[in-house]
XYZ file of C-alpha atoms in Angstrom:
407
model
C -0.380 -27.934 33.571
C 2.935 -26.651 33.331
C 3.790 -26.683 37.615
C 1.851 -31.103 37.220
C 4.937 -31.303 35.026
C 7.342 -30.035 36.309
C 6.049 -31.971 39.846
C 6.882 -34.850 37.071
C 10.143 -34.587 36.908
C 11.402 -34.094 40.576
C 9.807 -37.088 41.110
C 10.647 -39.176 38.217
C 13.782 -38.828 36.988
C 14.745 -41.057 34.074
C 11.165 -41.929 33.639
C 10.219 -42.364 29.537
C 7.947 -40.104 28.930
C 4.547 -41.143 28.818
C 1.228 -39.715 30.249
C 1.083 -36.117 31.649
C 4.629 -35.820 29.950
C 3.431 -37.246 26.784
C 0.963 -34.514 26.622
C 3.316 -31.552 27.483
C 5.322 -32.321 24.787
C 2.604 -32.894 21.978
C 1.014 -29.734 23.280
C 4.481 -28.397 23.384
C 5.334 -29.459 19.813
C 1.179 -27.217 18.960
C 1.858 -24.622 20.519
C 5.877 -24.570 18.158
C 3.454 -24.926 15.031
C 1.525 -22.411 15.934
C 4.260 -19.676 16.757
C 5.661 -21.030 13.196
C 7.284 -23.717 13.728
C 7.913 -26.539 11.006
C 7.551 -29.172 13.648
C 5.274 -32.506 12.557
C 4.485 -35.821 14.061
C 8.162 -37.083 13.056
C 9.491 -34.623 15.823
C 6.837 -34.662 18.729
C 8.086 -38.830 18.520
C 11.840 -37.981 17.979
C 11.347 -35.420 21.251
C 9.993 -38.412 23.510
C 12.629 -40.896 22.077
C 15.353 -38.290 22.572
C 14.300 -37.624 26.183
C 14.204 -41.404 27.359
C 17.605 -41.576 27.137
C 17.989 -37.928 29.449
C 18.203 -37.035 32.549
C 14.895 -34.671 32.463
C 15.081 -33.798 35.589
C 17.880 -31.361 34.079
C 16.058 -28.268 32.173
C 19.125 -27.395 30.462
C 19.284 -31.440 28.803
C 15.241 -30.850 28.620
C 16.242 -27.430 26.163
C 19.036 -28.611 24.164
C 17.221 -31.940 23.395
C 14.258 -30.800 22.737
C 16.232 -28.484 20.657
C 18.027 -29.914 18.198
C 14.624 -31.748 18.299
C 11.899 -29.213 16.685
C 14.758 -26.311 15.865
C 15.814 -26.845 11.868
C 16.771 -23.172 11.303
C 18.191 -20.013 13.206
C 16.341 -17.314 13.013
C 14.068 -20.131 14.557
C 16.261 -20.580 17.663
C 14.695 -17.702 19.588
C 10.869 -18.844 19.242
C 11.916 -21.655 19.901
C 13.384 -20.372 23.891
C 10.181 -18.056 24.397
C 8.203 -20.573 23.860
C 10.463 -23.122 25.982
C 10.836 -20.338 29.150
C 6.706 -20.201 29.093
C 5.155 -23.633 28.052
C 7.688 -25.451 30.719
C 7.143 -22.233 33.331
C 9.920 -23.376 35.277
C 8.806 -24.247 39.021
C 9.986 -23.896 42.276
C 12.136 -26.547 43.474
C 13.966 -26.047 39.893
C 15.408 -22.807 41.036
C 18.878 -24.515 43.157
C 19.572 -26.454 39.391
C 19.415 -23.507 36.998
C 21.846 -21.534 39.418
C 24.566 -24.315 38.775
C 23.652 -25.789 35.067
C 22.248 -22.477 33.402
C 20.725 -22.554 29.876
C 22.828 -21.539 27.167
C 22.865 -17.628 26.428
C 20.560 -17.393 23.453
C 18.129 -18.621 25.837
C 18.463 -16.312 28.041
C 18.774 -13.002 26.407
C 15.789 -11.158 26.291
C 13.269 -12.367 23.477
C 13.878 -10.376 19.797
C 10.244 -8.820 17.784
C 9.528 -13.096 16.985
C 8.582 -14.067 20.124
C 5.803 -11.700 19.975
C 3.151 -14.340 18.471
C 4.433 -17.293 20.829
C 2.279 -15.407 23.565
C -0.333 -15.092 20.436
C -0.122 -18.453 20.262
C -0.009 -19.853 24.151
C -3.346 -17.752 23.776
C -5.086 -19.312 20.932
C -8.298 -20.885 21.554
C -7.059 -24.346 20.165
C -4.972 -24.645 22.498
C -7.439 -25.379 26.038
C -11.215 -24.987 23.915
C -13.617 -27.574 23.355
C -14.183 -28.752 20.469
C -17.591 -27.734 19.768
C -16.810 -23.993 21.030
C -13.906 -24.311 17.712
C -16.703 -25.632 15.483
C -18.946 -22.414 16.840
C -16.449 -20.357 15.704
C -15.925 -21.960 12.678
C -19.039 -20.948 11.782
C -19.013 -17.208 12.584
C -15.568 -16.664 10.611
C -16.572 -16.925 7.361
C -19.051 -14.297 7.434
C -16.196 -12.557 10.202
C -14.053 -12.747 6.550
C -16.638 -11.490 4.863
C -16.802 -7.918 6.518
C -12.411 -8.522 7.729
C -12.351 -7.981 3.956
C -13.540 -4.654 3.490
C -13.033 -3.619 6.766
C -10.551 -0.413 7.146
C -6.520 -1.001 8.200
C -7.807 1.985 10.634
C -10.336 1.055 12.056
C -10.008 -2.696 13.034
C -8.280 -4.415 16.535
C -5.015 -5.460 17.281
C -6.610 -8.913 16.777
C -8.453 -7.902 13.548
C -4.387 -6.169 12.917
C -3.526 -9.539 13.576
C -5.431 -11.380 11.322
C -4.937 -8.862 8.344
C -1.215 -9.968 8.869
C -1.498 -13.779 8.185
C -4.402 -13.196 5.803
C -1.696 -11.174 3.873
C 1.294 -13.512 4.543
C -1.058 -16.475 2.590
C -1.892 -14.599 -0.859
C -0.851 -14.929 -3.491
C 2.136 -12.991 -5.439
C 2.150 -11.525 -8.622
C 4.346 -12.856 -11.110
C 3.922 -11.201 -13.774
C 6.175 -12.435 -16.764
C 8.789 -9.449 -18.842
C 9.911 -10.561 -21.499
C 13.856 -10.593 -21.812
C 16.694 -10.324 -24.894
C 17.663 -13.622 -24.102
C 16.122 -17.194 -25.654
C 16.249 -20.631 -24.763
C 15.019 -23.960 -26.355
C 10.988 -23.871 -26.615
C 9.308 -25.899 -29.800
C 6.994 -23.165 -30.208
C 9.736 -20.396 -30.557
C 9.051 -18.016 -32.901
C 13.170 -17.858 -33.708
C 14.879 -21.250 -35.573
C 17.762 -22.342 -33.476
C 19.870 -22.552 -37.363
C 23.388 -23.666 -34.883
C 20.847 -26.616 -33.395
C 18.782 -27.740 -36.291
C 21.734 -27.655 -38.914
C 23.890 -29.746 -35.861
C 21.164 -32.172 -36.289
C 20.348 -32.685 -40.152
C 24.486 -33.996 -39.621
C 22.651 -37.755 -37.799
C 20.155 -37.820 -40.864
C 22.953 -36.981 -44.022
C 21.914 -33.526 -44.302
C 18.360 -34.051 -45.029
C 16.603 -31.191 -42.286
C 13.743 -32.738 -40.317
C 13.176 -31.868 -36.424
C 13.729 -27.574 -37.025
C 14.877 -26.945 -33.219
C 13.252 -23.786 -32.099
C 14.279 -20.833 -30.057
C 11.257 -18.351 -27.565
C 11.705 -15.426 -25.512
C 13.110 -16.470 -21.391
C 10.506 -14.488 -19.512
C 11.406 -13.087 -15.540
C 9.135 -11.307 -12.837
C 9.578 -7.521 -13.556
C 11.299 -5.957 -11.195
C 9.498 -4.613 -8.047
C 10.578 -1.527 -6.553
C 8.140 0.098 -4.162
C 8.567 3.361 -2.062
C 6.142 3.544 1.144
C 5.597 7.054 2.987
C 5.905 6.661 6.447
C 5.088 9.894 7.446
C 3.084 10.275 10.595
C -0.429 10.319 8.243
C 0.698 7.255 7.248
C 0.798 5.432 10.591
C -2.200 3.558 10.831
C -1.173 1.539 7.441
C 2.684 1.187 6.871
C 3.339 -1.645 9.521
C 0.066 -3.242 7.144
C 2.178 -2.203 3.877
C 5.533 -4.027 5.447
C 4.371 -6.858 6.156
C 3.359 -7.186 1.934
C 6.596 -5.733 0.892
C 7.681 -8.739 2.656
C 5.183 -11.410 1.474
C 6.132 -9.657 -1.821
C 10.005 -9.789 -1.158
C 9.932 -13.360 0.259
C 8.276 -14.326 -2.485
C 10.309 -12.612 -5.492
C 13.934 -11.752 -5.538
C 14.019 -8.389 -8.110
C 12.543 -6.280 -5.085
C 13.959 -3.103 -3.269
C 11.803 -1.920 -1.125
C 11.998 2.315 0.737
C 10.734 4.631 3.491
C 10.706 7.875 2.913
C 9.123 10.487 5.510
C 11.306 13.747 5.802
C 14.197 11.819 4.239
C 14.700 8.192 1.817
C 15.931 5.165 3.947
C 16.510 1.795 2.357
C 15.462 -1.031 3.901
C 15.682 -3.718 0.804
C 17.949 -5.796 2.876
C 16.500 -5.944 5.893
C 12.886 -6.947 4.555
C 15.014 -9.927 3.493
C 15.045 -11.671 7.149
C 12.846 -14.952 6.577
C 11.008 -13.965 10.130
C 8.999 -11.144 8.962
C 8.771 -10.156 13.118
C 12.221 -9.600 12.568
C 12.043 -7.898 9.197
C 9.444 -5.080 10.055
C 12.032 -4.911 13.588
C 15.106 -4.018 11.640
C 13.067 -1.425 9.520
C 12.310 0.753 12.203
C 15.652 0.310 14.097
C 17.453 1.848 10.055
C 14.449 3.947 9.786
C 14.689 7.566 12.408
C 11.706 9.632 10.814
C 9.381 7.022 11.763
C 5.913 9.066 11.964
C 7.078 12.329 11.232
C 7.042 15.385 8.243
C 6.280 14.335 5.155
C 8.974 15.549 2.168
C 7.877 13.847 -1.005
C 10.014 15.813 -2.873
C 13.473 15.899 -1.525
C 12.867 11.830 -0.869
C 12.422 11.663 -4.649
C 14.464 13.423 -6.152
C 16.964 11.784 -4.083
C 15.786 8.142 -4.925
C 16.591 10.084 -8.971
C 19.628 10.636 -8.053
C 21.551 7.456 -5.743
C 18.451 4.800 -6.617
C 17.143 5.418 -9.940
C 19.867 3.547 -12.587
C 20.689 0.385 -10.027
C 17.186 -0.741 -9.119
C 14.384 0.517 -12.103
C 16.585 -1.140 -14.950
C 14.735 -3.804 -16.553
C 11.353 -2.750 -17.269
C 10.737 -2.206 -13.120
C 6.984 -1.006 -11.670
C 6.986 1.269 -8.608
C 4.801 1.387 -6.219
C 4.084 4.860 -4.760
C 2.298 4.301 -1.437
C 1.276 8.418 -0.281
C -1.346 10.315 0.936
C 0.675 12.337 -0.861
C -0.027 15.024 1.909
C 3.369 17.366 0.757
C 4.991 19.824 2.874
C 5.972 21.670 0.236
C 4.326 21.147 -2.428
C 6.023 23.081 -5.870
C 6.822 22.560 -9.386
C 9.511 20.451 -8.113
C 7.522 17.681 -7.284
C 6.259 17.233 -10.067
C 9.350 17.272 -11.571
C 10.791 14.292 -10.376
C 7.692 12.239 -10.112
C 7.600 13.052 -14.049
C 11.701 11.851 -13.654
C 10.282 8.718 -11.813
C 7.326 8.316 -14.390
C 10.329 8.565 -16.500
C 12.689 5.944 -15.756
C 9.997 2.804 -14.722
C 8.234 0.354 -16.931
C 4.664 1.391 -14.320
C 4.167 3.948 -11.974
C 1.130 2.899 -9.663
C 0.021 5.181 -7.075
C -1.553 3.920 -4.067
C -3.256 5.920 -1.229
C -4.942 5.040 1.285
C -7.313 8.711 1.144
C -8.989 6.529 -1.950
C -11.039 5.109 1.121
C -13.350 8.052 1.035
C -16.128 8.122 -1.868
C -15.791 11.709 -2.623
C -12.120 12.094 -2.210
C -11.236 15.291 -4.741
C -7.482 15.814 -5.561
C -7.674 19.249 -3.844
C -4.344 18.729 -1.999
C -1.621 21.220 -4.031
C 0.929 17.428 -3.332
C -2.032 16.131 -4.835
C -2.617 17.650 -8.513
C 0.709 17.797 -9.211
C 1.326 13.957 -9.077
C -1.936 12.727 -10.108
C -0.531 14.206 -14.321
C 2.467 11.927 -13.921
C 1.338 8.280 -12.184
C -0.166 5.500 -14.795
C -2.029 4.384 -12.294
C -4.130 5.395 -9.079
C -5.570 2.866 -6.526
C -6.673 2.837 -2.447
C -4.816 1.093 -0.582
C -6.863 0.290 2.837
C -8.088 -3.008 2.886
C -8.002 -6.645 2.514
C -9.985 -6.167 -0.851
C -8.041 -3.070 -2.606
C -4.589 -5.275 -1.590
C -6.322 -8.194 -3.807
C -7.523 -5.853 -6.538
C -3.555 -4.871 -6.667
C -1.471 -8.526 -6.829
C -4.626 -8.984 -9.938
C -3.515 -6.190 -11.229
C 0.287 -7.105 -10.397
C 0.096 -10.087 -12.449
C -2.495 -9.115 -15.014
C 0.271 -8.436 -18.736
C 2.621 -5.533 -19.311
C 2.396 -3.057 -21.762
C 4.999 -1.446 -24.071
C 8.220 -0.077 -22.330
C 7.789 3.535 -22.957
C 11.358 5.136 -24.282
C 10.883 8.765 -23.654
C 14.578 10.047 -22.446
C 14.648 11.124 -18.913
C 15.326 14.982 -18.234
C 18.432 15.835 -17.072
C 18.659 16.871 -13.222
C 18.603 21.098 -12.527
């Protein structure tokens, strides 16, 4: 397909984009949509019209023209460049032309992690399979999804992990509301707005007819995630980061910390809109990925440096770890107790709960369990869906126990 298109360009430099060229532009738009770019039919029509006004024998001009139409956000430029390179692979007659008319600098750079999905989009069945084959795949997808819901993340293939990642991004994220001390006008509110009520009474010569009320303002509760990235958690870390990125993308007050032998704040990195770019930024900022585990030391750092900053206003803490502490002692119990007293709700998510006969025999797990509000498994899509349901449930009253001073 690409060779046919390039040969057509070499012959018809100023021909309108019809026939094979139009088919390739439409296919290119489908590839961009599969890669995550919001490309609609209107953009395809604009691209066809724009190509009539340029010399389509110059590859750089074609690149710039299509980029100006299909790219609406800065983070999509690199994905577009990689997709253009893969879809319209240069023919031999273009090599001398590219030497004199270079592509833009960002098109020459080594593709960043976000461009990996472009290769997956090019390999999707709908790009080259017959409709009958697609219909057969759709019939099989229902049962396949049921199996995928309960399958352990550690036992999945690369294709299944990619499918799970897309499913996590589409999940309905938690929106549990927390009542604040501030008020707003509310016809059903429990508090009377005397000032506004008296102001309204001036219009009726002092007679109070309409009683104005106030209701509590509700905001989503802050979420703080502490994710274990040690070697024993390596099979789950990336998928958990995808889940945390989805939460961060939907809510403003989300803080994420990674810990192994030390604590790293990756909240800012996960705020990038592109999930692959966000995860790549996280891995670049962490030095102890897939190493040892020092839960007590990491919790001490969090309690000392970050607790007062991120645990205000009734925050919910998600502790994602298997609890296999290298140095389990009373310090771990103390730091867990301090963390529990600082937040409204502490939920421990442990992949080891996937085993039906799980028992808390490890010393670290025994020390941590008394200081959590909920102990949940998190090893498949079903457990993540249950977590979302739990986070969306009404919040319990905030305990006001004083935090013991640090030793």
